Short mmCIF file of C-alpha atoms in Angstrom, two decimals:
data_model
loop_
_atom_site.label_atom_id
_atom_site.label_comp_id
_atom_site.label_asym_id
_atom_site.label_seq_id
_atom_site.Cartn_x
_atom_site.Cartn_y
_atom_site.Cartn_z
CA MET K 718 -32.90 -21.33 -4.14
CA THR K 719 -29.47 -19.61 -5.58
CA ALA K 720 -29.70 -20.15 -9.06
CA PRO K 721 -26.58 -22.51 -10.83
CA HIS K 722 -23.75 -20.27 -11.61
CA HIS K 723 -22.38 -20.88 -15.66
CA PRO K 724 -19.18 -19.33 -16.43
CA PRO K 725 -19.64 -16.97 -18.96
CA ASP K 726 -19.19 -17.51 -22.61
CA ILE K 727 -15.89 -16.56 -23.62
CA PHE K 728 -15.72 -16.00 -27.12
CA ALA K 729 -15.65 -12.80 -27.49
CA LEU K 730 -12.26 -12.53 -25.77
CA THR K 731 -10.53 -14.12 -28.74
CA GLU K 732 -9.49 -10.26 -29.37
CA ILE K 733 -7.30 -10.42 -26.56
CA HIS K 734 -3.91 -10.62 -27.26
CA GLY K 735 -2.29 -11.83 -23.77
CA PRO K 736 -3.64 -15.01 -22.39
CA VAL K 737 -7.41 -16.16 -21.67
CA LEU K 738 -7.23 -19.16 -19.11
CA ARG K 739 -10.11 -20.25 -17.71
CA PRO K 740 -9.63 -22.61 -14.42
CA GLY K 741 -7.80 -26.59 -15.10
CA ASP K 742 -5.86 -24.27 -17.92
CA PRO K 743 -2.06 -25.44 -17.18
CA ALA K 744 -1.06 -21.64 -16.83
CA TYR K 745 -4.49 -20.61 -15.04
CA ALA K 746 -3.27 -21.19 -11.39
CA ASP K 747 1.03 -18.98 -12.43
CA GLU K 748 -1.99 -16.31 -13.33
CA VAL K 749 -3.47 -15.39 -10.94
CA THR K 750 -1.40 -16.29 -8.37
CA GLY K 751 -0.23 -12.31 -6.31
CA PHE K 752 2.05 -11.64 -3.63
CA ASN K 753 -0.09 -12.27 -1.10
CA LEU K 754 -0.67 -16.37 -0.94
CA ALA K 755 -3.79 -15.47 1.60
CA ALA K 756 -6.27 -14.80 -0.93
CA LEU K 757 -6.13 -18.07 -3.50
CA HIS K 758 -8.21 -15.92 -6.57
CA THR K 759 -10.71 -18.75 -8.46
CA PRO K 760 -11.56 -16.46 -11.09
CA ASP K 761 -14.13 -17.49 -13.90
CA VAL K 762 -11.57 -16.19 -16.75
CA VAL K 763 -8.45 -15.00 -16.15
CA ILE K 764 -6.27 -12.55 -19.00
CA GLY K 765 -2.73 -11.58 -19.41
CA ALA K 766 -3.14 -8.24 -21.11
CA THR K 767 -0.46 -7.07 -22.91
CA GLY K 768 -1.70 -3.29 -23.48
CA PRO K 769 -5.09 -1.38 -23.00
CA ASP K 770 -6.41 -2.38 -25.97
CA ASP K 771 -6.39 -6.53 -24.04
CA ILE K 772 -7.85 -3.99 -21.19
CA VAL K 773 -10.45 -2.24 -23.01
CA THR K 774 -11.61 -5.72 -25.05
CA ALA K 775 -11.89 -6.92 -21.66
CA MET K 776 -14.21 -4.28 -20.53
CA ARG K 777 -16.38 -4.18 -22.80
CA TRP K 778 -17.06 -7.71 -22.63
CA ALA K 779 -17.25 -7.57 -19.02
CA LYS K 780 -20.13 -5.02 -19.29
CA ALA K 781 -22.08 -7.13 -22.46
CA THR K 782 -22.51 -10.15 -20.10
CA ASP K 783 -22.64 -8.39 -16.90
CA THR K 784 -19.00 -9.77 -14.83
CA PRO K 785 -17.80 -8.65 -12.59
CA VAL K 786 -14.15 -7.40 -13.21
CA ALA K 787 -10.84 -7.16 -10.30
CA VAL K 788 -7.03 -5.95 -11.18
CA GLN K 789 -4.49 -7.34 -10.65
CA ALA K 790 -0.55 -6.34 -10.84
CA THR K 791 1.87 -7.34 -7.74
CA GLY K 792 -0.93 -8.57 -5.45
CA HIS K 793 0.20 -7.17 -2.53
CA GLY K 794 -2.87 -5.76 -1.60
CA ALA K 795 -4.48 -8.62 -2.94
CA ASN K 796 -6.16 -9.19 0.61
CA PHE K 797 -9.35 -10.60 -0.89
CA PRO K 798 -10.09 -14.07 -2.72
CA ILE K 799 -11.27 -13.44 -6.31
CA GLU K 800 -14.17 -15.86 -7.01
CA LYS K 801 -15.55 -15.95 -10.49
CA GLY K 802 -16.10 -13.49 -12.43
CA LEU K 803 -13.04 -11.99 -14.37
CA LEU K 804 -9.79 -11.48 -13.06
CA ILE K 805 -7.46 -8.38 -15.27
CA SER K 806 -3.60 -9.35 -14.95
CA THR K 807 -1.62 -5.96 -15.84
CA ALA K 808 1.76 -7.89 -14.83
CA ARG K 809 2.96 -7.96 -18.43
CA MET K 810 2.31 -3.78 -18.52
CA THR K 811 5.68 -3.26 -17.19
CA ASP K 812 6.63 -0.01 -19.89
CA VAL K 813 8.55 2.85 -17.33
CA ARG K 814 9.41 6.30 -19.21
CA ILE K 815 11.51 8.43 -18.09
CA ASP K 816 11.56 12.63 -19.08
CA PRO K 817 14.51 14.45 -16.70
CA ILE K 818 13.71 17.55 -18.51
CA THR K 819 10.31 17.58 -16.79
CA ARG K 820 11.21 15.05 -13.94
CA THR K 821 8.35 12.71 -14.77
CA ALA K 822 7.62 9.11 -15.07
CA THR K 823 4.82 7.27 -17.75
CA ILE K 824 4.46 4.52 -15.53
CA ALA K 825 2.56 1.77 -17.22
CA ALA K 826 -0.22 -0.33 -14.82
CA GLY K 827 2.25 -3.25 -14.43
CA ALA K 828 4.97 -1.76 -13.04
CA LYS K 829 6.72 -1.95 -9.69
CA TRP K 830 8.06 0.55 -8.57
CA SER K 831 11.95 -0.94 -8.14
CA HIS K 832 11.27 -0.38 -12.38
CA VAL K 833 11.27 2.87 -12.14
CA MET K 834 13.80 3.21 -9.47
CA ALA K 835 15.91 1.71 -12.19
CA ALA K 836 15.05 3.83 -15.09
CA GLY K 837 15.23 7.00 -13.13
CA ALA K 838 19.05 6.43 -11.76
CA PRO K 839 20.91 7.00 -14.27
CA HIS K 840 18.98 10.76 -15.13
CA GLY K 841 19.33 11.24 -10.64
CA LEU K 842 15.05 10.52 -10.16
CA ALA K 843 13.10 8.39 -8.17
CA GLY K 844 9.45 8.06 -7.27
CA LEU K 845 8.20 8.20 -4.43
CA SER K 846 7.86 4.60 -3.38
CA GLY K 847 6.62 2.61 -0.03
CA THR K 848 8.72 0.41 1.89
CA SER K 849 9.18 -2.57 -0.29
CA THR K 850 10.43 -1.52 -4.31
CA ASP K 851 8.93 -4.57 -5.14
CA ALA K 852 4.84 -3.13 -4.93
CA GLY K 853 3.32 -1.72 -8.26
CA VAL K 854 2.98 1.78 -8.65
CA ILE K 855 -0.61 2.13 -9.45
CA GLY K 856 -2.47 0.27 -7.36
CA TYR K 857 -0.08 1.60 -4.63
CA THR K 858 -0.78 5.39 -5.73
CA LEU K 859 -4.68 4.80 -6.26
CA GLY K 860 -4.51 4.04 -2.25
CA GLY K 861 -2.67 7.92 -1.77
CA GLY K 862 0.70 5.59 -1.67
CA LEU K 863 2.00 6.12 2.00
CA PRO K 864 5.86 6.58 0.53
CA VAL K 865 8.91 5.74 2.84
CA LEU K 866 9.71 9.45 2.90
CA GLY K 867 5.81 10.38 3.25
CA ARG K 868 6.71 13.30 5.66
CA ALA K 869 9.39 15.27 3.19
CA TYR K 870 6.84 14.61 0.07
CA GLY K 871 3.98 13.95 0.92
CA TYR K 872 1.91 11.50 -0.18
CA ALA K 873 2.18 9.03 -3.96
CA ALA K 874 -0.94 10.61 -5.27
CA ASP K 875 -0.15 14.49 -4.90
CA LEU K 876 2.64 14.08 -7.17
CA VAL K 877 0.36 12.07 -10.27
CA ARG K 878 0.05 14.38 -13.16
CA SER K 879 -2.18 12.67 -15.22
CA PHE K 880 -3.94 8.74 -15.61
CA GLN K 881 -4.62 6.86 -18.60
CA VAL K 882 -7.64 4.78 -16.97
CA VAL K 883 -10.35 2.35 -19.08
CA THR K 884 -13.79 2.89 -17.45
CA PRO K 885 -16.63 0.04 -16.67
CA ASP K 886 -18.07 1.27 -19.90
CA GLY K 887 -14.96 0.04 -21.70
CA ARG K 888 -13.67 4.02 -23.14
CA LEU K 889 -9.95 3.92 -22.79
CA ARG K 890 -10.16 7.78 -20.97
CA GLU K 891 -7.18 10.30 -20.48
CA THR K 892 -8.14 12.86 -17.08
CA ASP K 893 -6.02 15.40 -15.31
CA PRO K 894 -7.13 18.69 -13.26
CA GLN K 895 -8.41 19.89 -16.18
CA HIS K 896 -9.94 17.13 -17.99
CA GLU K 897 -13.08 14.59 -16.50
CA PRO K 898 -11.83 16.37 -12.93
CA GLU K 899 -13.76 14.65 -11.24
CA LEU K 900 -12.07 11.43 -12.34
CA PHE K 901 -9.50 12.14 -12.09
CA TRP K 902 -10.29 12.85 -8.43
CA ALA K 903 -11.42 9.92 -7.43
CA LEU K 904 -8.11 8.09 -8.43
CA ARG K 905 -6.00 9.34 -6.25
CA GLY K 906 -6.94 7.59 -3.29
CA GLY K 907 -10.43 6.27 -3.99
CA LYS K 908 -8.90 3.24 -4.91
CA GLY K 909 -9.97 1.70 -8.44
CA ASN K 910 -13.73 1.93 -7.85
CA VAL K 911 -14.26 3.78 -10.51
CA GLY K 912 -11.62 1.85 -13.67
CA ILE K 913 -8.57 0.47 -14.51
CA VAL K 914 -5.80 2.15 -14.67
CA THR K 915 -3.52 1.09 -17.96
CA SER K 916 -0.38 3.99 -16.97
CA LEU K 917 -0.02 7.18 -15.14
CA VAL K 918 1.93 10.58 -15.54
CA THR K 919 3.96 11.35 -12.37
CA GLU K 920 6.60 14.05 -10.70
CA LEU K 921 9.74 12.28 -9.36
CA LEU K 922 12.13 13.73 -6.83
CA PRO K 923 15.44 15.08 -7.79
CA LEU K 924 17.38 12.93 -5.38
CA PRO K 925 19.88 10.07 -6.68
CA ARG K 926 20.37 9.06 -2.71
CA LEU K 927 20.11 9.36 0.60
CA TYR K 928 20.55 8.52 4.47
CA GLY K 929 18.79 5.69 5.72
CA GLY K 930 18.74 2.49 7.29
CA GLY K 931 17.69 0.87 10.65
CA VAL K 932 18.67 1.39 14.78
CA TYR K 933 18.40 -2.25 16.38
CA CYS K 934 17.75 -3.03 20.24
CA PRO K 935 16.69 -6.38 22.03
CA GLY K 936 13.36 -6.36 21.98
CA GLU K 937 13.61 -6.37 26.09
CA HIS K 938 14.50 -2.89 25.34
CA ALA K 939 11.24 -1.95 23.53
CA GLU K 940 10.01 -0.11 25.94
CA ALA K 941 13.06 2.51 26.59
CA LEU K 942 13.39 2.85 22.61
CA LEU K 943 10.06 3.55 21.98
CA ARG K 944 9.28 6.50 24.19
CA ALA K 945 13.18 7.86 23.74
CA TRP K 946 11.36 8.23 19.75
CA ALA K 947 7.89 9.12 20.85
CA ASP K 948 9.49 12.12 22.45
CA TRP K 949 12.18 11.94 19.35
CA THR K 950 9.20 12.48 16.77
CA ARG K 951 7.93 15.78 18.23
CA THR K 952 10.92 17.96 18.11
CA VAL K 953 12.29 16.02 14.51
CA PRO K 954 11.75 18.78 11.50
CA ASP K 955 9.85 17.20 8.91
CA GLU K 956 12.35 16.24 6.52
CA MET K 957 13.22 13.46 8.72
CA CYS K 958 10.63 10.46 7.94
CA SER K 959 10.75 7.05 10.48
CA ALA K 960 8.42 4.50 11.89
CA PHE K 961 8.86 2.69 15.13
CA THR K 962 8.68 -1.24 15.07
CA ILE K 963 8.36 -4.84 16.93
CA LEU K 964 9.68 -7.08 15.02
CA ARG K 965 8.97 -10.74 15.94
CA LEU K 966 11.43 -13.25 13.19
CA PRO K 967 11.54 -16.63 12.30
CA PRO K 968 14.44 -18.46 11.92
CA ILE K 969 14.34 -18.43 7.68
CA PRO K 970 17.55 -18.50 5.24
CA GLN K 971 15.87 -15.22 3.77
CA ILE K 972 16.51 -12.88 6.71
CA PRO K 973 19.69 -12.22 7.08
CA GLU K 974 21.89 -12.62 10.64
CA PRO K 975 21.69 -11.86 13.31
CA LEU K 976 18.10 -10.72 12.60
CA ARG K 977 17.77 -14.01 11.79
CA GLY K 978 14.86 -15.39 14.52
CA GLY K 979 15.74 -12.93 16.75
CA PHE K 980 13.00 -10.57 18.73
CA TRP K 981 14.10 -6.58 18.01
CA ALA K 982 12.78 -3.55 18.39
CA ARG K 983 13.84 -0.85 15.68
CA VAL K 984 13.73 2.83 14.57
CA ALA K 985 13.86 2.31 10.53
CA ILE K 986 15.28 6.03 9.58
CA ALA K 987 15.08 7.72 5.70
CA TRP K 988 16.52 11.66 5.55
CA PRO K 989 16.70 12.96 2.41
CA GLY K 990 19.04 16.42 3.94
CA LEU K 991 22.68 15.86 3.39
CA PRO K 992 24.20 13.10 6.06
CA ALA K 993 26.03 14.91 8.83
CA GLU K 994 22.79 16.63 9.81
CA GLY K 995 20.91 13.02 9.92
CA GLU K 996 23.13 11.20 11.52
CA ALA K 997 23.24 14.48 14.40
CA LEU K 998 19.41 14.78 14.97
CA ILE K 999 19.48 10.19 15.20
CA ALA K 1000 21.78 10.66 18.12
CA PRO K 1001 19.45 10.78 21.05
CA LEU K 1002 17.55 7.47 19.39
CA ARG K 1003 21.04 5.52 19.32
CA GLN K 1004 21.89 6.63 23.05
CA ALA K 1005 18.07 5.17 24.66
CA ALA K 1006 18.96 2.08 24.45
CA PRO K 1007 21.98 -1.11 24.02
CA VAL K 1008 22.33 -1.00 19.46
CA ALA K 1009 22.76 -4.41 18.41
CA VAL K 1010 22.37 -3.68 14.75
CA ASP K 1011 22.73 0.09 12.80
CA THR K 1012 22.56 -0.07 8.81
CA VAL K 1013 21.41 3.45 8.38
CA GLU K 1014 24.23 5.17 6.08
CA VAL K 1015 24.22 6.63 3.01
CA MET K 1016 22.53 4.52 0.48
CA ASP K 1017 21.03 5.30 -3.30
CA HIS K 1018 17.73 6.33 -3.30
CA ALA K 1019 17.02 2.80 -5.61
CA ALA K 1020 18.17 0.87 -2.83
CA LEU K 1021 15.83 1.97 -0.50
CA ASP K 1022 14.08 -1.86 0.58
CA ARG K 1023 17.21 -1.77 3.04
CA ILE K 1024 15.17 0.30 5.39
CA HIS K 1025 12.61 -1.54 6.16
CA MET K 1026 14.05 -4.71 4.84
CA GLU K 1027 10.12 -6.24 4.45
CA PRO K 1028 10.14 -9.77 2.94
CA GLN K 1029 11.00 -9.61 -1.21
CA ASP K 1030 9.22 -13.32 -1.44
CA PRO K 1031 5.49 -14.40 -1.71
CA LEU K 1032 3.95 -15.10 1.49
CA PRO K 1033 0.14 -15.40 3.64
CA GLY K 1034 0.14 -12.24 5.31
CA ARG K 1035 -2.86 -10.70 7.27
CA GLU K 1036 -2.60 -7.14 7.98
CA SER K 1037 -4.26 -4.19 9.11
CA CYS K 1038 -3.70 -0.34 10.04
CA LEU K 1039 -5.18 2.43 11.81
CA LEU K 1040 -4.45 5.77 11.75
CA LEU K 1041 -3.70 7.60 15.42
CA ARG K 1042 -4.96 11.10 16.42
CA ASP K 1043 -1.82 10.83 18.79
CA LEU K 1044 0.21 8.98 20.73
CA PRO K 1045 0.39 10.21 24.35
CA PRO K 1046 1.84 7.64 27.22
CA ASP K 1047 -1.68 6.26 27.54
CA ALA K 1048 -1.12 4.75 24.12
CA ILE K 1049 2.38 3.57 24.18
CA ARG K 1050 2.43 1.67 27.54
CA THR K 1051 -2.10 0.44 25.20
CA PHE K 1052 0.86 -1.11 22.72
CA LEU K 1053 2.94 -2.03 24.88
CA ASP K 1054 1.10 -4.62 26.59
CA GLN K 1055 -0.38 -5.58 23.07
CA ALA K 1056 2.58 -5.94 20.98
CA GLY K 1057 5.75 -5.32 23.55
CA PRO K 1058 7.83 -8.10 25.68
CA ALA K 1059 5.07 -8.64 27.80
CA ALA K 1060 2.99 -9.82 25.24
CA GLY K 1061 5.76 -12.92 24.72
CA VAL K 1062 8.46 -13.87 22.39
CA ASP K 1063 5.95 -16.64 20.95
CA HIS K 1064 3.25 -13.42 19.93
CA PRO K 1065 1.83 -14.40 16.72
CA LEU K 1066 2.61 -11.29 14.59
CA LEU K 1067 5.33 -10.79 12.52
CA MET K 1068 5.43 -7.32 12.80
CA VAL K 1069 3.88 -4.08 14.58
CA GLU K 1070 5.01 -1.10 13.32
CA ILE K 1071 3.77 2.69 14.73
CA ARG K 1072 5.14 5.31 11.68
CA HIS K 1073 5.89 9.04 12.27
CA MET K 1074 3.20 10.83 9.55
CA GLY K 1075 2.71 14.20 10.02
CA GLY K 1076 5.18 17.49 7.70
CA ALA K 1077 4.28 17.15 3.96
CA MET K 1078 1.57 14.46 4.54
CA SER K 1079 -0.70 16.96 6.86
CA ARG K 1080 -0.80 20.10 4.01
CA PRO K 1081 -3.44 19.61 1.72
CA SER K 1082 -2.48 18.27 -2.15
CA PRO K 1083 -1.91 20.82 -4.32
CA VAL K 1084 -4.64 19.33 -6.21
CA GLU K 1085 -7.75 18.26 -3.92
CA ASP K 1086 -7.93 14.51 -3.74
CA ALA K 1087 -9.70 11.60 -2.00
CA VAL K 1088 -7.01 10.93 0.82
CA CYS K 1089 -8.15 11.07 4.06
CA ALA K 1090 -4.89 10.73 6.69
CA ARG K 1091 -4.17 14.31 6.59
CA ASP K 1092 -5.16 14.45 9.96
CA ALA K 1093 -3.27 11.49 12.08
CA LEU K 1094 -0.47 11.94 13.71
CA TYR K 1095 0.83 8.44 13.93
CA PHE K 1096 -0.40 5.57 12.31
CA ILE K 1097 -0.02 1.90 12.88
CA ASP K 1098 0.22 -1.32 11.26
CA SER K 1099 0.51 -5.13 11.65
CA VAL K 1100 1.67 -8.00 9.63
CA GLY K 1101 1.01 -11.65 10.78
CA ILE K 1102 2.42 -14.12 8.85
CA MET K 1103 -0.70 -16.95 7.67
CA ALA K 1104 1.24 -19.91 8.00
CA ALA K 1105 -1.42 -22.47 9.26
CA PRO K 1106 -4.74 -22.97 11.09
CA PRO K 1107 -3.82 -22.62 14.06
CA ALA K 1108 -1.98 -19.78 13.52
CA ALA K 1109 -3.72 -18.27 11.83
CA GLU K 1110 -6.06 -18.14 14.36
CA ALA K 1111 -4.03 -17.03 16.92
CA ILE K 1112 -3.20 -14.18 14.43
CA GLU K 1113 -6.29 -13.27 14.35
CA ARG K 1114 -7.25 -12.94 17.67
CA ALA K 1115 -4.21 -11.07 18.06
CA THR K 1116 -4.89 -8.68 15.73
CA GLN K 1117 -8.15 -7.60 16.87
CA GLN K 1118 -7.42 -7.07 20.37
CA LEU K 1119 -4.04 -4.80 19.15
CA TYR K 1120 -7.26 -3.00 17.21
CA THR K 1121 -9.85 -3.01 20.17
CA ALA K 1122 -7.17 -1.70 22.92
CA MET K 1123 -5.63 1.13 20.49
CA ALA K 1124 -8.89 2.18 19.03
CA PRO K 1125 -9.33 5.05 21.69
CA TYR K 1126 -6.53 6.47 20.25
CA GLY K 1127 -7.59 6.22 16.32
CA THR K 1128 -8.83 8.99 14.41
CA GLY K 1129 -11.59 6.21 14.10
CA ARG K 1130 -9.91 5.57 9.75
CA THR K 1131 -7.39 3.41 8.13
CA MET K 1132 -5.70 3.31 4.33
CA VAL K 1133 -7.22 1.43 2.25
CA ASN K 1134 -4.32 -0.14 0.85
CA ILE K 1135 -2.71 -1.31 3.84
CA HIS K 1136 -7.21 -1.98 5.34
CA GLY K 1137 -6.64 -5.70 5.57
CA THR K 1138 -9.69 -8.55 4.24
CA PRO K 1139 -12.51 -6.12 3.48
CA GLY K 1140 -15.06 -6.78 5.63
CA ASP K 1141 -19.00 -5.37 5.02
CA GLU K 1142 -19.73 -1.49 3.79
CA GLN K 1143 -19.38 -0.10 6.95
CA ASP K 1144 -16.05 -1.22 7.84
CA ARG K 1145 -14.39 -0.25 4.12
CA ALA K 1146 -16.09 2.74 4.26
CA ARG K 1147 -13.59 3.54 7.50
CA ALA K 1148 -11.07 4.52 4.39
CA TRP K 1149 -12.33 7.55 4.12
CA THR K 1150 -14.20 10.15 5.85
CA PRO K 1151 -18.00 10.20 5.79
CA GLU K 1152 -18.51 13.32 3.14
CA VAL K 1153 -15.72 12.33 1.04
CA TYR K 1154 -16.90 8.16 1.05
CA GLU K 1155 -19.99 9.77 0.07
CA ARG K 1156 -19.09 11.52 -3.39
CA LEU K 1157 -17.15 8.17 -3.94
CA ARG K 1158 -20.31 6.90 -4.03
CA HIS K 1159 -21.81 9.47 -6.43
CA ASP K 1160 -18.45 9.04 -8.94
CA LYS K 1161 -18.83 5.14 -8.38
CA ALA K 1162 -22.77 5.84 -9.75
CA THR K 1163 -21.21 7.62 -12.44
CA TYR K 1164 -19.00 5.62 -14.39
CA ASP K 1165 -19.81 2.11 -12.63
CA PRO K 1166 -23.51 1.96 -12.49
CA SER K 1167 -23.61 -2.08 -12.60
CA ASN K 1168 -21.07 -2.24 -9.95
CA LEU K 1169 -19.13 -4.41 -11.99
CA LEU K 1170 -15.68 -3.55 -10.26
CA ARG K 1171 -17.13 -5.21 -6.79
CA TYR K 1172 -14.47 -6.58 -5.20
CA GLY K 1173 -12.14 -5.99 -2.97
CA HIS K 1174 -12.45 -2.53 -1.23
CA ALA K 1175 -15.37 -1.53 -3.39
CA VAL K 1176 -17.50 1.13 -2.72
CA THR K 1177 -21.23 0.89 -3.67
CA PRO K 1178 -22.38 3.47 -6.07
CA ALA K 1179 -25.12 5.58 -4.44
#
């Protein structure tokens, strides 16, 4: 017989400077809601942390009451609903401090990449953001961070110099390669399994502008564009970053004309070198199929969102991914069968993308980390919008079919940030090699033996 659940006493949380809310409180729903509306959180308690002291107090209370803890900044990675327990929101902690001499940024727990871009732009400096600058820096980086410019500069985790983190024993720690190096290792690629990061210091790029955007063809020309892109990726320099995408866009105002409501094949481009060199390099793509829309241009780094044009408004999404060893002709044919024109314009997945990996992402980090995607030459990910139950079921079927079909070409692993809804331990472990996963389990046993941080993509303590 299951023991009755008793919400924990929150008297000790009166020391928190930010709001402390329980179900039924007027601001509760707004506080727990993140970007991904498919994960509806219902914790017993949510606190709006205003600084490291609030997180220390919350973690000490959680340890004393044996209350499980989750953390959320923007909720872009919220693929799993938080039920019961304590949710710590870091959305108020958005401070970014730029040191133009050392080309570094000190970034608080709730800051988005857009905050970093805005702070760095006056100094001609930029961070290694992913495809949306609306996403939070900390969660993205803890999962390794897959940048738009990854082939040129590596993973976001590679540039981190230090963390300030609250471990589940309630201690505020500083960690870098010289101080608690094992904790530093686990935080770069191991997600949030050993503590709650209150801030990090990362290197920035002296790159105020880049050449980027998208080359769009009508969806019926997807095969010609994909085959040309796949051949092209085998010849380009490491600094050329790109992704092939199939888009089935809904007819909603948030999507600009003429893309709105259309079926498209796109190659997204990001080139940090001279624009003339980038233009010459992408010429074969512009000749591979009829181009309907071409947005490739010189842009400020802060305008990075214009490359992939990801949604900026919250929505209920289902995502998944797979790292690919290579992209042989059979894999291309399988991908097209699953997501190309043959699958129909009413195919339920909004976006299916193949990212070109390799380059700097294939090289070891200067300081060892837990990122396990360096052997992949390509990466496939997908997004479906869970608008209603029938759509949700169709999206789930299409997602499962896609990754089952592409599995023979995969490494067997995923990337933790884009893994999607975490399943059982065997499923969650696919984000790492067996050796790295076991090392993370031992680190989990060291820093979180009670498994307080057990939500989402959690590692089981050894």
